[in-house]
Amino acid sequence: MESQSSRDSSSRAATQEYPNPFIHELKLTKAQWIKGIILGCTLLPIRVFLAWILLIAAWIVAVLRLAGLPQEERSKPLSGWRRWLFHPILWLLGRAVFFCVGFHWVKVKGRKADVKEAPILVVAPHSSFLDMVIMFPAGVPTVVSRSENINLPVIGALLECNQSVLVSRRDPESRKEAVSELNKRVTSNGSWPQILMFPEGTTTNGRCLLRFKTGAFVLGVPFQPVVLHYPNELDTIRWTYKGSNWFQVLFHTLSQPYTNITIEFLPVYTPSEEEKKNSRLFAGNVQKVMASALGVPASDYVMAGRIPVSKLNDLSVPLESPGKEAMTLLYRKGLGPRDVEAALDRMIDRCRSGDGGTKVNAEELASILGLNKKTAVHICSLYSRDDTVDLRHIYFNMAALIGHVDEISLLHSAFAAFDREGRGSLTKEELTELMGALLGVPQQSTEELYDTATEDQEQLTEESLLLVLTTHPIYQKVTKEILQPERPPSA
C-alpha cells in the first residue's frame, strides 16, 4: 500500500499542468540557416562517411568477439580474452564514432559508482539516439533495448555483442522475462557489467521528466541516477513525438561545428524498505531526485503505445484528445454541430441495435458521417491502428465534447453499452474498455479504479462508478474537466 505522502503526490500530479515534453521545434535565424547549409554541404558528408567506416569496423569486431562461442555460453558474462582484448577496441571505436559526429569533448561531473555499489544506471532525460554517448564515460555497460532493434543492420550485432537485455513492448511475457534476466544479472555480485537504461521509455524535449517505468525498480537494488545536460546555443538533439524527426536531428547536429554535453553522475540511490515493496514509489522518488538535479518538473506524463498521455493513477489521459481532433476535422469538412450530433446518433443507434456489430471499416464510417473515405480513414487512425474502429469509442469520446449529452447521461449510456450480459455490473475488463472509450485511448489497466469503486461492495455498479468519478479527489477530473464540452473551432 502506498504511503500517505505518495498518495498526496499522486493527487497533486493529477491536477498540475506541466510543459508538453513531446513537442520540439528547432527555430533557426537566417544566419543560422546559411551557416547550417554551408556546413551541411561540407562537414556533414565527411562526418557521415567517417562514422559509417568506424561503425562497420565496430560491427566486424563485435562479430569476432562472439565468433565460435556456443549459444549457451552467450547467456553468461563474457570473460577472458573475449573481454580484455575486444572491450577496449570497441570502446575506442564507439567513442571515435561520436567524436566524428561532433562530440569532441564530453564533460563528466560526479563519480561513477562501481557495479557492486549500484548494478543499474538510470539516465534521463532521454532526448535521442545520440544520448548513447553516455556509454563511454560509463565504461560500456549492458543496455536494455527493444527486441525489434536486434534485426537492424550493424546495430543488431552490436546489441548482441553487448549482451543486451531485449524486451518487446507489445508482449507482457517478454517484459516478465526481461525483469527475470535483469534480476539474475543484478544479483550476480558483479559478475555481469552494470546495466544502463532510460526509464522514461521514449524521447522528449527535456522540459520535464516523464513518469519512470517501474519494470527495473521492482528489483529493489541500488540505482545510480545519471543526468544529461546539453548546454548548446542550438538545441538540435531532441527527437520528439511532434516536431523534429530523427533525420532533422542528425542533419542539424552534424551540421554544427561541435556539440557539448555534460554527464552528471549523481549519488547512488539506495531504496528504503517501503520503496523495495512499492516499485512505483521507488521510481517516483528517483525521478524527483533527477528532476531536481536538472531543474525541471517531475511530471506524470508517459507514452502509452504511440500516444502521449498523462496519468490519473492507473488511467491514461491523452494530452491531445482524439475527440477534439476528430471534431475539428469534421467541422473543417463542412459539417455543422447538428450534423455531427446526427452522425453520433446514427453511431449509437447502430451499437444498440446489434445489427452488424459495433466495429466498422473506413467505408462504413464514411457512410455514417456522410463524408469521403479519406476523412473516415483519418478518424479511424485517431482511435485504432488500422482502418477499422469501434463506433462506441468515437461516440463516447466525442458526445460530451460537443455538448450532445452531459457527462452523467454519457456514463449511463456507456455503462449499458459495455455491460455485455446486462448484469447491472462490470468486470475489470469491461471497465477497462469503457474508460478507454470515454478517454479516447486504450487503457492498460483500471485495476486501481475498480478497487476504489468496489471498496465497500463486491461488484462494480453504475452508482459506485458514478460516485468515484464525480467525488474522488483524483478520478473526478474525468467528469469535472475531461468530459466537459469544447467550444466548436472557428471556420
GROMACS .gro file of C-alpha atoms in nm:
model
  491
    1MET     CA    1   0.000   0.000   0.000
    2GLU     CA    2   0.127   0.346  -0.085
    3SER     CA    3   0.219   0.587   0.191
    4GLN     CA    4   0.011   0.896   0.254
    5SER     CA    5   0.288   1.113   0.108
    6SER     CA    6   0.285   0.918  -0.220
    7ARG     CA    7  -0.095   0.942  -0.241
    8ASP     CA    8  -0.077   1.315  -0.182
    9SER     CA    9   0.191   1.338  -0.451
   10SER     CA   10  -0.031   1.145  -0.694
   11SER     CA   11  -0.319   1.380  -0.617
   12ARG     CA   12  -0.105   1.685  -0.690
   13ALA     CA   13   0.022   1.527  -1.010
   14ALA     CA   14  -0.334   1.465  -1.125
   15THR     CA   15  -0.421   1.833  -1.110
   16GLN     CA   16  -0.091   2.001  -1.202
   17GLU     CA   17  -0.007   2.102  -1.559
   18TYR     CA   18   0.344   2.053  -1.693
   19PRO     CA   19   0.526   2.173  -2.006
   20ASN     CA   20   0.444   1.947  -2.301
   21PRO     CA   21   0.757   1.731  -2.337
   22PHE     CA   22   0.654   1.572  -2.667
   23ILE     CA   23   0.697   1.875  -2.896
   24HIS     CA   24   1.026   2.029  -3.009
   25GLU     CA   25   1.057   2.273  -3.296
   26LEU     CA   26   1.404   2.394  -3.393
   27LYS     CA   27   1.382   2.761  -3.494
   28LEU     CA   28   1.680   2.895  -3.686
   29THR     CA   29   1.766   3.253  -3.774
   30LYS     CA   30   1.857   3.337  -4.133
   31ALA     CA   31   2.227   3.346  -4.041
   32GLN     CA   32   2.199   3.006  -3.871
   33TRP     CA   33   2.027   2.861  -4.179
   34ILE     CA   34   2.306   2.986  -4.406
   35LYS     CA   35   2.573   2.852  -4.170
   36GLY     CA   36   2.389   2.518  -4.148
   37ILE     CA   37   2.363   2.484  -4.525
   38ILE     CA   38   2.735   2.558  -4.573
   39LEU     CA   39   2.843   2.311  -4.305
   40GLY     CA   40   2.578   2.061  -4.413
   41CYS     CA   41   2.724   2.057  -4.766
   42THR     CA   42   3.086   2.027  -4.649
   43LEU     CA   43   3.125   1.895  -4.295
   44LEU     CA   44   2.823   1.663  -4.282
   45PRO     CA   45   2.920   1.426  -4.570
   46ILE     CA   46   3.270   1.382  -4.427
   47ARG     CA   47   3.131   1.307  -4.081
   48VAL     CA   48   2.876   1.057  -4.212
   49PHE     CA   49   3.142   0.877  -4.418
   50LEU     CA   50   3.388   0.851  -4.128
   51ALA     CA   51   3.116   0.745  -3.880
   52TRP     CA   52   3.000   0.466  -4.111
   53ILE     CA   53   3.355   0.340  -4.162
   54LEU     CA   54   3.402   0.328  -3.784
   55LEU     CA   55   3.062   0.163  -3.730
   56ILE     CA   56   3.145  -0.107  -3.982
   57ALA     CA   57   3.478  -0.163  -3.808
   58ALA     CA   58   3.293  -0.190  -3.474
   59TRP     CA   59   3.050  -0.437  -3.633
   60ILE     CA   60   3.339  -0.657  -3.751
   61VAL     CA   61   3.496  -0.652  -3.404
   62ALA     CA   62   3.157  -0.732  -3.246
   63VAL     CA   63   3.113  -1.034  -3.474
   64LEU     CA   64   3.466  -1.155  -3.399
   65ARG     CA   65   3.411  -1.115  -3.026
   66LEU     CA   66   3.132  -1.376  -3.030
   67ALA     CA   67   3.271  -1.595  -3.312
   68GLY     CA   68   3.276  -1.962  -3.221
   69LEU     CA   69   3.104  -1.903  -2.885
   70PRO     CA   70   2.829  -2.164  -2.823
   71GLN     CA   71   2.477  -2.028  -2.772
   72GLU     CA   72   2.459  -2.143  -2.410
   73GLU     CA   73   2.783  -1.955  -2.334
   74ARG     CA   74   2.634  -1.634  -2.473
   75SER     CA   75   2.391  -1.624  -2.182
   76LYS     CA   76   2.686  -1.593  -1.943
   77PRO     CA   77   2.905  -1.286  -1.885
   78LEU     CA   78   3.198  -1.267  -2.127
   79SER     CA   79   3.538  -1.315  -1.968
   80GLY     CA   80   3.897  -1.389  -2.058
   81TRP     CA   81   4.045  -1.277  -2.390
   82ARG     CA   82   3.700  -1.206  -2.535
   83ARG     CA   83   3.669  -0.927  -2.279
   84TRP     CA   84   4.022  -0.789  -2.224
   85LEU     CA   85   4.107  -0.792  -2.596
   86PHE     CA   86   3.789  -0.670  -2.761
   87HIS     CA   87   3.637  -0.447  -2.493
   88PRO     CA   88   3.894  -0.162  -2.525
   89ILE     CA   89   3.880  -0.182  -2.906
   90LEU     CA   90   3.500  -0.145  -2.906
   91TRP     CA   91   3.528   0.142  -2.656
   92LEU     CA   92   3.773   0.329  -2.879
   93LEU     CA   93   3.573   0.270  -3.198
   94GLY     CA   94   3.247   0.377  -3.033
   95ARG     CA   95   3.398   0.691  -2.885
   96ALA     CA   96   3.553   0.771  -3.224
   97VAL     CA   97   3.209   0.750  -3.388
   98PHE     CA   98   3.072   1.014  -3.151
   99PHE     CA   99   3.385   1.225  -3.196
  100CYS     CA  100   3.319   1.224  -3.571
  101VAL     CA  101   2.960   1.345  -3.528
  102GLY     CA  102   3.068   1.640  -3.314
  103PHE     CA  103   3.101   1.519  -2.952
  104HIS     CA  104   3.465   1.631  -2.928
  105TRP     CA  105   3.455   1.686  -2.554
  106VAL     CA  106   3.240   1.505  -2.301
  107LYS     CA  107   3.235   1.678  -1.964
  108VAL     CA  108   3.181   1.445  -1.670
  109LYS     CA  109   3.069   1.552  -1.322
  110GLY     CA  110   3.047   1.330  -1.017
  111ARG     CA  111   3.180   0.977  -0.968
  112LYS     CA  112   3.054   0.668  -1.146
  113ALA     CA  113   2.972   0.402  -0.889
  114ASP     CA  114   3.116   0.052  -0.907
  115VAL     CA  115   2.885  -0.229  -1.021
  116LYS     CA  116   2.871  -0.368  -0.667
  117GLU     CA  117   2.761  -0.028  -0.533
  118ALA     CA  118   2.493   0.025  -0.799
  119PRO     CA  119   2.427  -0.251  -1.054
  120ILE     CA  120   2.192  -0.023  -1.255
  121LEU     CA  121   2.249   0.320  -1.409
  122VAL     CA  122   1.931   0.518  -1.488
  123VAL     CA  123   1.972   0.802  -1.738
  124ALA     CA  124   1.746   1.100  -1.810
  125PRO     CA  125   1.628   1.296  -1.990
  126HIS     CA  126   1.616   1.075  -2.298
  127SER     CA  127   1.647   1.310  -2.596
  128SER     CA  128   1.752   1.098  -2.897
  129PHE     CA  129   1.975   0.812  -3.010
  130LEU     CA  130   2.273   1.045  -2.959
  131ASP     CA  131   2.229   1.005  -2.583
  132MET     CA  132   2.422   0.680  -2.625
  133VAL     CA  133   2.742   0.882  -2.590
  134ILE     CA  134   2.685   0.808  -2.218
  135MET     CA  135   2.811   0.454  -2.290
  136PHE     CA  136   3.176   0.558  -2.293
  137PRO     CA  137   3.213   0.753  -1.966
  138ALA     CA  138   3.005   0.470  -1.814
  139GLY     CA  139   3.251   0.201  -1.933
  140VAL     CA  140   3.021   0.043  -2.198
  141PRO     CA  141   2.759  -0.112  -1.969
  142THR     CA  142   2.493  -0.356  -2.086
  143VAL     CA  143   2.181  -0.185  -2.219
  144VAL     CA  144   1.810  -0.262  -2.219
  145SER     CA  145   1.673  -0.233  -2.572
  146ARG     CA  146   1.363  -0.305  -2.780
  147SER     CA  147   1.375  -0.658  -2.920
  148GLU     CA  148   1.298  -0.520  -3.268
  149ASN     CA  149   1.639  -0.349  -3.274
  150ILE     CA  150   1.821  -0.683  -3.290
  151ASN     CA  151   1.720  -0.708  -3.658
  152LEU     CA  152   1.877  -0.375  -3.754
  153PRO     CA  153   2.193  -0.389  -3.968
  154VAL     CA  154   2.512  -0.329  -3.766
  155ILE     CA  155   2.314  -0.214  -3.459
  156GLY     CA  156   2.177  -0.567  -3.406
  157ALA     CA  157   2.526  -0.718  -3.399
  158LEU     CA  158   2.644  -0.450  -3.155
  159LEU     CA  159   2.348  -0.521  -2.924
  160GLU     CA  160   2.422  -0.894  -2.936
  161CYS     CA  161   2.789  -0.831  -2.863
  162ASN     CA  162   2.686  -0.606  -2.573
  163GLN     CA  163   2.472  -0.894  -2.438
  164SER     CA  164   2.182  -0.651  -2.416
  165VAL     CA  165   1.858  -0.734  -2.238
  166LEU     CA  166   1.591  -0.733  -2.509
  167VAL     CA  167   1.226  -0.661  -2.440
  168SER     CA  168   0.916  -0.630  -2.657
  169ARG     CA  169   0.680  -0.352  -2.559
  170ARG     CA  170   0.383  -0.542  -2.704
  171ASP     CA  171   0.445  -0.874  -2.527
  172PRO     CA  172   0.377  -0.890  -2.150
  173GLU     CA  173   0.564  -1.223  -2.131
  174SER     CA  174   0.870  -1.059  -2.284
  175ARG     CA  175   0.862  -0.793  -2.013
  176LYS     CA  176   0.845  -1.062  -1.743
  177GLU     CA  177   1.139  -1.246  -1.898
  178ALA     CA  178   1.338  -0.922  -1.916
  179VAL     CA  179   1.278  -0.850  -1.547
  180SER     CA  180   1.384  -1.207  -1.463
  181GLU     CA  181   1.704  -1.165  -1.667
  182LEU     CA  182   1.775  -0.830  -1.503
  183ASN     CA  183   1.727  -0.984  -1.159
  184LYS     CA  184   1.977  -1.259  -1.246
  185ARG     CA  185   2.235  -1.003  -1.350
  186VAL     CA  186   2.198  -0.750  -1.068
  187THR     CA  187   2.226  -1.027  -0.807
  188SER     CA  188   2.542  -1.175  -0.963
  189ASN     CA  189   2.773  -0.990  -0.721
  190GLY     CA  190   2.946  -0.803  -1.000
  191SER     CA  191   2.992  -1.090  -1.247
  192TRP     CA  192   2.784  -0.903  -1.504
  193PRO     CA  193   2.859  -0.543  -1.611
  194GLN     CA  194   2.639  -0.258  -1.497
  195ILE     CA  195   2.305  -0.218  -1.674
  196LEU     CA  196   2.214   0.114  -1.835
  197MET     CA  197   1.855   0.215  -1.902
  198PHE     CA  198   1.642   0.516  -1.989
  199PRO     CA  199   1.343   0.480  -1.754
  200GLU     CA  200   1.129   0.735  -1.941
  201GLY     CA  201   1.098   0.482  -2.224
  202THR     CA  202   1.082   0.742  -2.503
  203THR     CA  203   1.245   1.065  -2.617
  204THR     CA  204   1.130   1.414  -2.515
  205ASN     CA  205   1.234   1.779  -2.531
  206GLY     CA  206   1.371   1.761  -2.175
  207ARG     CA  207   1.143   2.033  -2.036
  208CYS     CA  208   1.012   1.787  -1.775
  209LEU     CA  209   1.078   1.424  -1.686
  210LEU     CA  210   0.821   1.161  -1.781
  211ARG     CA  211   0.694   0.922  -1.517
  212PHE     CA  212   0.953   0.644  -1.492
  213LYS     CA  213   0.859   0.294  -1.599
  214THR     CA  214   0.870   0.069  -1.295
  215GLY     CA  215   0.998  -0.254  -1.458
  216ALA     CA  216   1.353  -0.249  -1.318
  217PHE     CA  217   1.254  -0.078  -0.992
  218VAL     CA  218   1.075  -0.394  -0.877
  219LEU     CA  219   1.423  -0.544  -0.825
  220GLY     CA  220   1.473  -0.318  -0.522
  221VAL     CA  221   1.850  -0.274  -0.575
  222PRO     CA  222   2.054   0.048  -0.553
  223PHE     CA  223   2.046   0.270  -0.864
  224GLN     CA  224   2.286   0.540  -0.972
  225PRO     CA  225   2.097   0.829  -1.136
  226VAL     CA  226   2.276   0.995  -1.430
  227VAL     CA  227   2.152   1.321  -1.583
  228LEU     CA  228   2.242   1.463  -1.923
  229HIS     CA  229   2.286   1.834  -1.997
  230TYR     CA  230   2.318   1.975  -2.350
  231PRO     CA  231   2.440   2.336  -2.298
  232ASN     CA  232   2.437   2.433  -2.668
  233GLU     CA  233   2.328   2.753  -2.838
  234LEU     CA  234   2.110   2.545  -3.072
  235ASP     CA  235   1.922   2.253  -2.921
  236THR     CA  236   1.949   2.014  -3.217
  237ILE     CA  237   1.949   1.691  -3.015
  238ARG     CA  238   1.579   1.646  -2.936
  239TRP     CA  239   1.375   1.390  -3.131
  240THR     CA  240   1.012   1.416  -3.020
  241TYR     CA  241   0.662   1.288  -3.095
  242LYS     CA  242   0.587   1.608  -3.283
  243GLY     CA  243   0.841   1.843  -3.435
  244SER     CA  244   1.197   1.734  -3.508
  245ASN     CA  245   1.236   1.383  -3.651
  246TRP     CA  246   1.545   1.160  -3.650
  247PHE     CA  247   1.670   1.291  -3.987
  248GLN     CA  248   1.648   1.655  -3.875
  249VAL     CA  249   1.827   1.568  -3.551
  250LEU     CA  250   2.108   1.403  -3.744
  251PHE     CA  251   2.130   1.672  -4.012
  252HIS     CA  252   2.132   1.973  -3.779
  253THR     CA  253   2.362   1.813  -3.520
  254LEU     CA  254   2.618   1.703  -3.778
  255SER     CA  255   2.600   2.050  -3.934
  256GLN     CA  256   2.723   2.213  -3.613
  257PRO     CA  257   3.098   2.262  -3.552
  258TYR     CA  258   3.064   2.066  -3.227
  259THR     CA  259   2.807   1.954  -2.970
  260ASN     CA  260   2.854   1.999  -2.595
  261ILE     CA  261   2.730   1.752  -2.338
  262THR     CA  262   2.774   1.727  -1.962
  263ILE     CA  263   2.718   1.389  -1.800
  264GLU     CA  264   2.650   1.414  -1.428
  265PHE     CA  265   2.670   1.105  -1.207
  266LEU     CA  266   2.454   1.164  -0.901
  267PRO     CA  267   2.499   0.985  -0.566
  268VAL     CA  268   2.380   0.624  -0.553
  269TYR     CA  269   2.014   0.595  -0.452
  270THR     CA  270   1.953   0.306  -0.212
  271PRO     CA  271   1.584   0.219  -0.170
  272SER     CA  272   1.417   0.209   0.169
  273GLU     CA  273   1.222  -0.097   0.281
  274GLU     CA  274   0.899   0.077   0.179
  275GLU     CA  275   1.039   0.154  -0.167
  276LYS     CA  276   1.153  -0.205  -0.212
  277LYS     CA  277   0.791  -0.313  -0.160
  278ASN     CA  278   0.647  -0.036  -0.378
  279SER     CA  279   0.818  -0.002  -0.717
  280ARG     CA  280   0.604   0.299  -0.817
  281LEU     CA  281   0.710   0.489  -0.504
  282PHE     CA  282   1.075   0.392  -0.566
  283ALA     CA  283   1.064   0.503  -0.932
  284GLY     CA  284   0.882   0.825  -0.843
  285ASN     CA  285   1.136   0.923  -0.580
  286VAL     CA  286   1.432   0.859  -0.814
  287GLN     CA  287   1.250   1.063  -1.080
  288LYS     CA  288   1.218   1.355  -0.837
  289VAL     CA  289   1.590   1.341  -0.746
  290MET     CA  290   1.687   1.353  -1.114
  291ALA     CA  291   1.434   1.625  -1.198
  292SER     CA  292   1.572   1.838  -0.914
  293ALA     CA  293   1.927   1.797  -1.047
  294LEU     CA  294   1.807   1.905  -1.392
  295GLY     CA  295   1.591   2.192  -1.264
  296VAL     CA  296   1.277   2.064  -1.438
  297PRO     CA  297   0.944   1.926  -1.308
  298ALA     CA  298   0.884   1.556  -1.244
  299SER     CA  299   0.565   1.502  -1.444
  300ASP     CA  300   0.302   1.228  -1.464
  301TYR     CA  301   0.329   1.206  -1.845
  302VAL     CA  302   0.408   0.878  -2.023
  303MET     CA  303   0.396   0.740  -2.374
  304ALA     CA  304   0.120   0.478  -2.392
  305GLY     CA  305   0.188   0.281  -2.708
  306ARG     CA  306   0.230   0.561  -2.959
  307ILE     CA  307   0.017   0.819  -2.775
  308PRO     CA  308   0.142   1.075  -2.520
  309VAL     CA  309  -0.072   1.060  -2.207
  310SER     CA  310  -0.084   1.189  -1.852
  311LYS     CA  311  -0.168   0.954  -1.567
  312LEU     CA  312  -0.457   0.974  -1.323
  313ASN     CA  313  -0.339   0.690  -1.102
  314ASP     CA  314  -0.385   0.396  -1.342
  315LEU     CA  315  -0.587   0.587  -1.604
  316SER     CA  316  -0.419   0.716  -1.921
  317VAL     CA  317  -0.546   1.053  -2.043
  318PRO     CA  318  -0.423   1.164  -2.388
  319LEU     CA  319  -0.252   1.503  -2.396
  320GLU     CA  320  -0.426   1.571  -2.725
  321SER     CA  321  -0.778   1.427  -2.721
  322PRO     CA  322  -0.864   1.231  -3.038
  323GLY     CA  323  -1.221   1.351  -2.990
  324LYS     CA  324  -1.111   1.716  -3.017
  325GLU     CA  325  -0.906   1.643  -3.328
  326ALA     CA  326  -1.194   1.448  -3.485
  327MET     CA  327  -1.438   1.728  -3.401
  328THR     CA  328  -1.210   1.988  -3.560
  329LEU     CA  329  -1.170   1.773  -3.871
  330LEU     CA  330  -1.546   1.724  -3.912
  331TYR     CA  331  -1.614   2.096  -3.879
  332ARG     CA  332  -1.344   2.173  -4.134
  333LYS     CA  333  -1.507   1.928  -4.375
  334GLY     CA  334  -1.825   2.133  -4.363
  335LEU     CA  335  -2.032   1.952  -4.100
  336GLY     CA  336  -2.213   2.175  -3.855
  337PRO     CA  337  -2.278   2.092  -3.488
  338ARG     CA  338  -2.620   1.943  -3.574
  339ASP     CA  339  -2.468   1.730  -3.850
  340VAL     CA  340  -2.209   1.591  -3.607
  341GLU     CA  341  -2.479   1.519  -3.347
  342ALA     CA  342  -2.688   1.339  -3.609
  343ALA     CA  343  -2.386   1.126  -3.709
  344LEU     CA  344  -2.323   1.040  -3.343
  345ASP     CA  345  -2.688   0.940  -3.304
  346ARG     CA  346  -2.654   0.706  -3.602
  347MET     CA  347  -2.348   0.552  -3.439
  348ILE     CA  348  -2.509   0.482  -3.103
  349ASP     CA  349  -2.830   0.359  -3.267
  350ARG     CA  350  -2.631   0.101  -3.462
  351CYS     CA  351  -2.447  -0.008  -3.146
  352ARG     CA  352  -2.774  -0.052  -2.956
  353SER     CA  353  -2.949  -0.236  -3.239
  354GLY     CA  354  -2.680  -0.500  -3.262
  355ASP     CA  355  -2.701  -0.502  -3.643
  356GLY     CA  356  -2.354  -0.557  -3.784
  357GLY     CA  357  -2.175  -0.515  -3.450
  358THR     CA  358  -2.002  -0.208  -3.312
  359LYS     CA  359  -1.691  -0.224  -3.532
  360VAL     CA  360  -1.691  -0.069  -3.878
  361ASN     CA  361  -1.436  -0.017  -4.154
  362ALA     CA  362  -1.350   0.317  -4.313
  363GLU     CA  363  -1.610   0.284  -4.588
  364GLU     CA  364  -1.891   0.218  -4.339
  365LEU     CA  365  -1.775   0.507  -4.120
  366ALA     CA  366  -1.769   0.735  -4.426
  367SER     CA  367  -2.132   0.642  -4.495
  368ILE     CA  368  -2.234   0.716  -4.135
  369LEU     CA  369  -2.058   1.053  -4.140
  370GLY     CA  370  -2.169   1.144  -4.490
  371LEU     CA  371  -1.808   1.223  -4.588
  372ASN     CA  372  -1.541   1.074  -4.814
  373LYS     CA  373  -1.335   0.766  -4.727
  374LYS     CA  374  -1.012   0.965  -4.684
  375THR     CA  375  -1.163   1.161  -4.394
  376ALA     CA  376  -1.301   0.841  -4.242
  377VAL     CA  377  -0.957   0.676  -4.261
  378HIS     CA  378  -0.810   0.979  -4.079
  379ILE     CA  379  -1.068   0.947  -3.799
  380CYS     CA  380  -1.009   0.570  -3.778
  381SER     CA  381  -0.637   0.640  -3.730
  382LEU     CA  382  -0.715   0.855  -3.425
  383TYR     CA  383  -0.874   0.560  -3.244
  384SER     CA  384  -0.710   0.246  -3.386
  385ARG     CA  385  -0.402   0.120  -3.568
  386ASP     CA  386  -0.587   0.005  -3.879
  387ASP     CA  387  -0.883   0.117  -4.092
  388THR     CA  388  -1.143  -0.033  -3.857
  389VAL     CA  389  -1.282   0.135  -3.548
  390ASP     CA  390  -1.527   0.065  -3.267
  391LEU     CA  391  -1.814   0.313  -3.300
  392ARG     CA  392  -1.854   0.318  -2.922
  393HIS     CA  393  -1.507   0.473  -2.890
  394ILE     CA  394  -1.592   0.758  -3.126
  395TYR     CA  395  -1.936   0.819  -2.976
  396PHE     CA  396  -1.844   0.816  -2.607
  397ASN     CA  397  -1.525   1.015  -2.663
  398MET     CA  398  -1.697   1.287  -2.868
  399ALA     CA  399  -2.054   1.311  -2.736
  400ALA     CA  400  -1.966   1.507  -2.422
  401LEU     CA  401  -1.708   1.724  -2.601
  402ILE     CA  402  -1.964   1.865  -2.843
  403GLY     CA  403  -2.222   1.910  -2.567
  404HIS     CA  404  -2.453   1.646  -2.717
  405VAL     CA  405  -2.512   1.488  -2.374
  406ASP     CA  406  -2.399   1.572  -2.024
  407GLU     CA  407  -2.136   1.359  -1.853
  408ILE     CA  408  -2.386   1.182  -1.624
  409SER     CA  409  -2.606   1.072  -1.915
  410LEU     CA  410  -2.296   0.969  -2.105
  411LEU     CA  411  -2.177   0.750  -1.818
  412HIS     CA  412  -2.520   0.587  -1.802
  413SER     CA  413  -2.513   0.506  -2.175
  414ALA     CA  414  -2.154   0.386  -2.159
  415PHE     CA  415  -2.226   0.156  -1.865
  416ALA     CA  416  -2.514  -0.004  -2.055
  417ALA     CA  417  -2.305  -0.036  -2.373
  418PHE     CA  418  -2.023  -0.225  -2.202
  419ASP     CA  419  -2.237  -0.432  -1.963
  420ARG     CA  420  -2.248  -0.711  -2.221
  421GLU     CA  421  -2.468  -0.952  -2.027
  422GLY     CA  422  -2.696  -0.691  -1.871
  423ARG     CA  423  -2.594  -0.790  -1.517
  424GLY     CA  424  -2.601  -0.434  -1.386
  425SER     CA  425  -2.230  -0.458  -1.308
  426LEU     CA  426  -1.897  -0.451  -1.492
  427THR     CA  427  -1.594  -0.678  -1.479
  428LYS     CA  428  -1.243  -0.531  -1.465
  429GLU     CA  429  -1.202  -0.599  -1.838
  430GLU     CA  430  -1.531  -0.427  -1.922
  431LEU     CA  431  -1.437  -0.126  -1.710
  432THR     CA  432  -1.104  -0.103  -1.895
  433GLU     CA  433  -1.290  -0.098  -2.228
  434LEU     CA  434  -1.539   0.161  -2.102
  435MET     CA  435  -1.272   0.401  -1.976
  436GLY     CA  436  -1.077   0.355  -2.299
  437ALA     CA  437  -1.386   0.465  -2.494
  438LEU     CA  438  -1.455   0.765  -2.268
  439LEU     CA  439  -1.096   0.890  -2.270
  440GLY     CA  440  -1.025   0.809  -2.635
  441VAL     CA  441  -0.715   0.596  -2.574
  442PRO     CA  442  -0.684   0.223  -2.485
  443GLN     CA  443  -0.625   0.164  -2.116
  444GLN     CA  444  -0.362  -0.081  -1.999
  445SER     CA  445  -0.531  -0.140  -1.666
  446THR     CA  446  -0.806   0.008  -1.450
  447GLU     CA  447  -0.750  -0.215  -1.150
  448GLU     CA  448  -0.694   0.075  -0.909
  449LEU     CA  449  -1.012   0.246  -1.026
  450TYR     CA  450  -1.206  -0.082  -0.997
  451ASP     CA  451  -1.075  -0.147  -0.645
  452THR     CA  452  -1.155   0.210  -0.538
  453ALA     CA  453  -1.510   0.190  -0.672
  454THR     CA  454  -1.576  -0.152  -0.514
  455GLU     CA  455  -1.409  -0.084  -0.181
  456ASP     CA  456  -1.730  -0.149   0.015
  457GLN     CA  457  -1.901  -0.393  -0.221
  458GLU     CA  458  -1.830  -0.697  -0.434
  459GLN     CA  459  -1.945  -0.571  -0.774
  460LEU     CA  460  -1.890  -0.256  -0.976
  461THR     CA  461  -2.232  -0.100  -1.026
  462GLU     CA  462  -2.325   0.211  -1.221
  463GLU     CA  463  -2.386   0.401  -0.898
  464SER     CA  464  -2.046   0.315  -0.749
  465LEU     CA  465  -1.864   0.408  -1.071
  466LEU     CA  466  -2.054   0.737  -1.094
  467LEU     CA  467  -1.973   0.814  -0.731
  468VAL     CA  468  -1.598   0.765  -0.769
  469LEU     CA  469  -1.583   0.959  -1.098
  470THR     CA  470  -1.765   1.258  -0.952
  471THR     CA  471  -1.629   1.277  -0.595
  472HIS     CA  472  -1.288   1.106  -0.577
  473PRO     CA  473  -1.009   1.369  -0.539
  474ILE     CA  474  -0.819   1.229  -0.839
  475TYR     CA  475  -1.070   1.046  -1.060
  476GLN     CA  476  -1.324   1.330  -1.055
  477LYS     CA  477  -1.103   1.508  -1.309
  478VAL     CA  478  -1.262   1.277  -1.568
  479THR     CA  479  -1.610   1.427  -1.524
  480LYS     CA  480  -1.512   1.775  -1.399
  481GLU     CA  481  -1.261   1.854  -1.674
  482ILE     CA  482  -1.204   1.589  -1.943
  483LEU     CA  483  -1.568   1.523  -2.034
  484GLN     CA  484  -1.666   1.889  -2.041
  485PRO     CA  485  -1.789   2.044  -2.373
  486GLU     CA  486  -1.542   2.219  -2.601
  487ARG     CA  487  -1.621   2.532  -2.797
  488PRO     CA  488  -1.653   2.450  -3.168
  489PRO     CA  489  -1.344   2.565  -3.358
  490SER     CA  490  -1.396   2.862  -3.587
  491ALA     CA  491  -1.408   2.800  -3.960
   0.00000   0.00000   0.00000
